[in-house]
Amino acid sequence: MDGDLQDAPEVVPEFVKRWLDGDDVVYAIRQSRQASWPKRVAYRVFYRLLARISAIDLPLDSGDFSLMDRRVVDVLNAMPEPPRFVRGMRGWAGFRQSGVPCDRGDRFAGRTKHTYRMLGRLALDGFFGFSNKPLQLASALGIAVSAASFALALALVFLKLAAGVPLPGTTALLVAVLFLGGVQLICLGILGEYVGRIYDEVRARPPFVVAAIVGETRLPPTAGEPQI
């Protein structure tokens, strides 16, 4: 919860009520916000683009303002990755989650320290931390360029042989350069797939999350061990 009163304290009782009803994570869904129109547009585009390309289910317009059960907090603390994109990590952890609609007000006092540069860096942390789609973009672009160059080559051959249209000598060179450029992009995309898998290993996230242990029994304390 931010300390500048932009996050409405009035919704905290609803957070607690849902937590008592069994939800492990209760987060705020921002219906509206008091900010300049460029920031409002940037936030709206960011959340929808991230939800579109992310490998996990991320709710729209949900910030860090939330109530999390201790089990969820322990899972987040066990994730050693340096860029702490909390709203993404919270969604990755799973558990039972729900959202509470609320309005995000204006700052009570002071000036924001989140510059456009910091917000852009936060957005990149979300994109690169929870999606491999940027790495796969090179492969998709390479396939498109190669296919376009191949279709262009067929069209030029047809114009030359069937219609007798004279073609400049640089035509074949241009088609070859386009085709080889597409092949290079495809190769970069293949390398990107390996880099993405290496990145997944380097982040060292837990391979699975234990939500509860059914039928757990505690051994009796040994002599001299304090009983809890």
XYZ file of C-alpha atoms in Angstrom:
228
model
C 0.000 0.000 0.000
C 1.404 3.388 -0.991
C 1.892 5.891 1.802
C 0.581 8.896 -0.158
C -3.109 7.906 0.246
C -3.527 7.172 -3.468
C -4.511 3.661 -2.411
C -7.847 4.021 -0.650
C -7.702 2.762 2.968
C -11.498 2.339 2.830
C -11.186 -0.920 0.892
C -8.905 -2.578 3.474
C -11.868 -3.981 5.467
C -13.126 -5.631 2.277
C -9.641 -7.112 1.777
C -9.734 -8.572 5.279
C -13.280 -9.887 4.820
C -12.344 -11.773 1.656
C -9.175 -13.089 3.291
C -11.254 -14.409 6.174
C -13.572 -16.023 3.614
C -10.656 -18.028 2.221
C -8.919 -15.862 -0.399
C -5.124 -15.980 -0.169
C -4.599 -12.805 -2.227
C -6.961 -9.841 -2.464
C -5.825 -7.057 -4.791
C -7.258 -3.709 -5.825
C -8.577 -3.212 -9.360
C -8.226 0.421 -10.323
C -11.431 1.644 -11.907
C -10.122 5.180 -12.338
C -7.023 7.151 -11.423
C -6.150 10.798 -10.871
C -3.227 11.331 -13.257
C -2.347 13.118 -16.463
C -3.848 11.691 -19.633
C -0.482 10.444 -21.014
C 0.022 8.382 -17.850
C -3.529 7.057 -17.936
C -3.117 5.977 -21.563
C 0.314 4.453 -20.842
C -1.011 2.468 -17.870
C -3.994 1.210 -19.847
C -1.850 0.101 -22.798
C 0.766 -1.477 -20.509
C -1.632 -3.669 -18.543
C -3.450 -4.910 -21.639
C -0.280 -5.577 -23.600
C 1.302 -7.399 -20.638
C -1.818 -9.524 -20.142
C -1.764 -10.369 -23.857
C 1.842 -11.541 -24.060
C 2.346 -12.879 -20.527
C 2.694 -16.613 -19.950
C 0.569 -16.356 -16.781
C -2.864 -14.940 -16.032
C -2.461 -11.308 -14.926
C -5.563 -9.284 -14.000
C -6.014 -5.940 -15.710
C -5.401 -2.667 -13.840
C -4.192 -4.364 -10.646
C -1.267 -2.728 -8.891
C 0.773 -3.667 -5.835
C -1.975 -2.594 -3.399
C -3.116 -5.922 -1.992
C -3.456 -8.205 1.012
C -1.459 -11.438 0.844
C -1.554 -14.454 3.110
C 1.694 -15.433 4.821
C 1.958 -18.507 2.582
C 1.985 -16.272 -0.504
C 4.535 -13.919 1.046
C 6.827 -16.863 1.788
C 6.624 -17.964 -1.852
C 7.491 -14.457 -3.051
C 10.423 -14.252 -0.636
C 11.704 -17.584 -1.966
C 11.999 -16.082 -5.456
C 15.533 -14.611 -5.620
C 15.161 -12.678 -8.879
C 16.390 -9.052 -8.545
C 13.669 -7.207 -10.526
C 10.815 -7.452 -8.011
C 7.781 -6.988 -10.256
C 5.415 -7.803 -7.401
C 2.135 -7.879 -9.300
C 3.591 -10.400 -11.746
C 5.228 -12.497 -9.028
C 1.939 -12.486 -7.148
C 0.111 -13.823 -10.189
C 2.809 -16.446 -10.810
C 2.502 -17.751 -7.236
C -1.103 -18.741 -7.836
C -3.307 -19.550 -4.819
C -6.869 -18.304 -4.498
C -7.073 -14.680 -5.610
C -9.782 -12.075 -6.095
C -9.983 -8.383 -6.954
C -11.797 -5.467 -5.335
C -12.747 -2.544 -7.617
C -11.739 0.868 -6.291
C -10.727 4.334 -7.439
C -7.151 5.537 -7.189
C -7.125 9.067 -5.878
C -4.658 11.898 -6.104
C -1.595 12.284 -3.887
C -2.291 13.727 -0.469
C 1.034 15.591 -0.319
C 4.481 15.696 -1.863
C 5.633 14.910 -5.376
C 5.902 11.566 -7.077
C 9.348 10.022 -7.462
C 8.198 7.692 -10.248
C 9.468 9.436 -13.352
C 8.580 8.318 -16.866
C 11.984 6.656 -17.060
C 11.331 4.627 -13.889
C 7.855 3.667 -15.105
C 9.330 2.579 -18.434
C 11.892 0.428 -16.634
C 9.125 -1.117 -14.525
C 7.165 -1.908 -17.682
C 10.215 -3.601 -19.234
C 10.686 -5.665 -16.067
C 7.123 -6.898 -16.473
C 7.505 -7.671 -20.177
C 10.845 -9.460 -19.949
C 10.237 -11.130 -16.590
C 6.967 -12.865 -17.469
C 7.005 -13.393 -21.217
C 9.304 -14.832 -23.879
C 7.303 -13.237 -26.679
C 9.890 -10.443 -27.248
C 12.503 -13.133 -27.954
C 10.127 -14.902 -30.331
C 9.498 -11.683 -32.233
C 12.709 -12.123 -34.247
C 11.581 -15.545 -35.521
C 8.151 -14.257 -36.513
C 9.656 -11.265 -38.309
C 12.236 -13.467 -40.048
C 9.570 -15.879 -41.316
C 7.520 -12.941 -42.611
C 10.513 -11.381 -44.412
C 11.610 -14.691 -45.923
C 8.098 -15.500 -47.107
C 7.708 -12.020 -48.608
C 11.042 -12.262 -50.431
C 10.155 -15.719 -51.771
C 6.781 -14.462 -53.033
C 8.509 -11.449 -54.586
C 10.981 -13.736 -56.354
C 8.135 -15.829 -57.834
C 6.340 -12.685 -58.997
C 9.474 -11.323 -60.670
C 10.130 -14.625 -62.428
C 6.543 -14.641 -63.701
C 6.857 -11.068 -64.961
C 10.119 -11.894 -66.729
C 9.088 -15.175 -68.374
C 5.357 -14.748 -68.968
C 4.982 -11.009 -69.536
C 8.462 -10.207 -70.792
C 8.892 -7.279 -68.463
C 12.524 -6.149 -68.388
C 14.009 -6.226 -64.899
C 17.057 -4.305 -63.671
C 20.142 -6.281 -62.792
C 19.888 -5.419 -59.105
C 16.532 -7.194 -58.735
C 18.013 -10.609 -58.018
C 20.478 -9.071 -55.558
C 17.653 -7.308 -53.706
C 15.605 -10.510 -53.414
C 18.638 -12.462 -52.218
C 19.456 -9.857 -49.563
C 15.858 -9.867 -48.305
C 15.750 -13.656 -48.135
C 19.085 -13.963 -46.330
C 18.023 -11.183 -43.914
C 14.919 -13.196 -43.073
C 17.009 -16.327 -42.508
C 19.295 -14.387 -40.164
C 16.300 -13.173 -38.163
C 15.034 -16.753 -37.875
C 18.447 -17.836 -36.576
C 18.348 -14.997 -34.030
C 14.926 -16.204 -32.946
C 16.288 -19.730 -32.428
C 19.095 -18.318 -30.299
C 16.472 -16.320 -28.422
C 14.633 -19.526 -27.522
C 17.790 -20.884 -25.899
C 18.429 -17.565 -24.134
C 14.874 -17.603 -22.780
C 15.371 -21.053 -21.306
C 18.681 -20.005 -19.760
C 16.948 -16.966 -18.267
C 14.274 -19.186 -16.741
C 16.983 -21.237 -15.029
C 18.936 -18.200 -13.830
C 15.881 -16.709 -12.115
C 15.758 -19.860 -9.956
C 12.052 -19.674 -9.261
C 10.634 -22.579 -7.257
C 9.690 -25.457 -9.581
C 6.337 -25.759 -7.820
C 4.353 -24.143 -5.020
C 2.876 -26.139 -2.131
C -0.434 -24.555 -1.146
C -1.234 -26.930 1.723
C -0.115 -30.246 3.208
C -2.997 -32.636 3.838
C -2.740 -34.958 6.825
C 0.477 -33.439 8.205
C 1.392 -34.735 11.660
C 3.992 -33.340 14.037
C 6.374 -35.628 15.879
C 6.359 -35.376 19.686
C 9.094 -33.106 21.058
C 12.267 -34.743 22.291
C 13.539 -34.371 25.848
C 14.586 -30.847 26.625
C 12.919 -29.382 23.519
C 10.501 -26.549 24.265
C 6.892 -27.229 23.327
C 5.111 -24.678 21.150
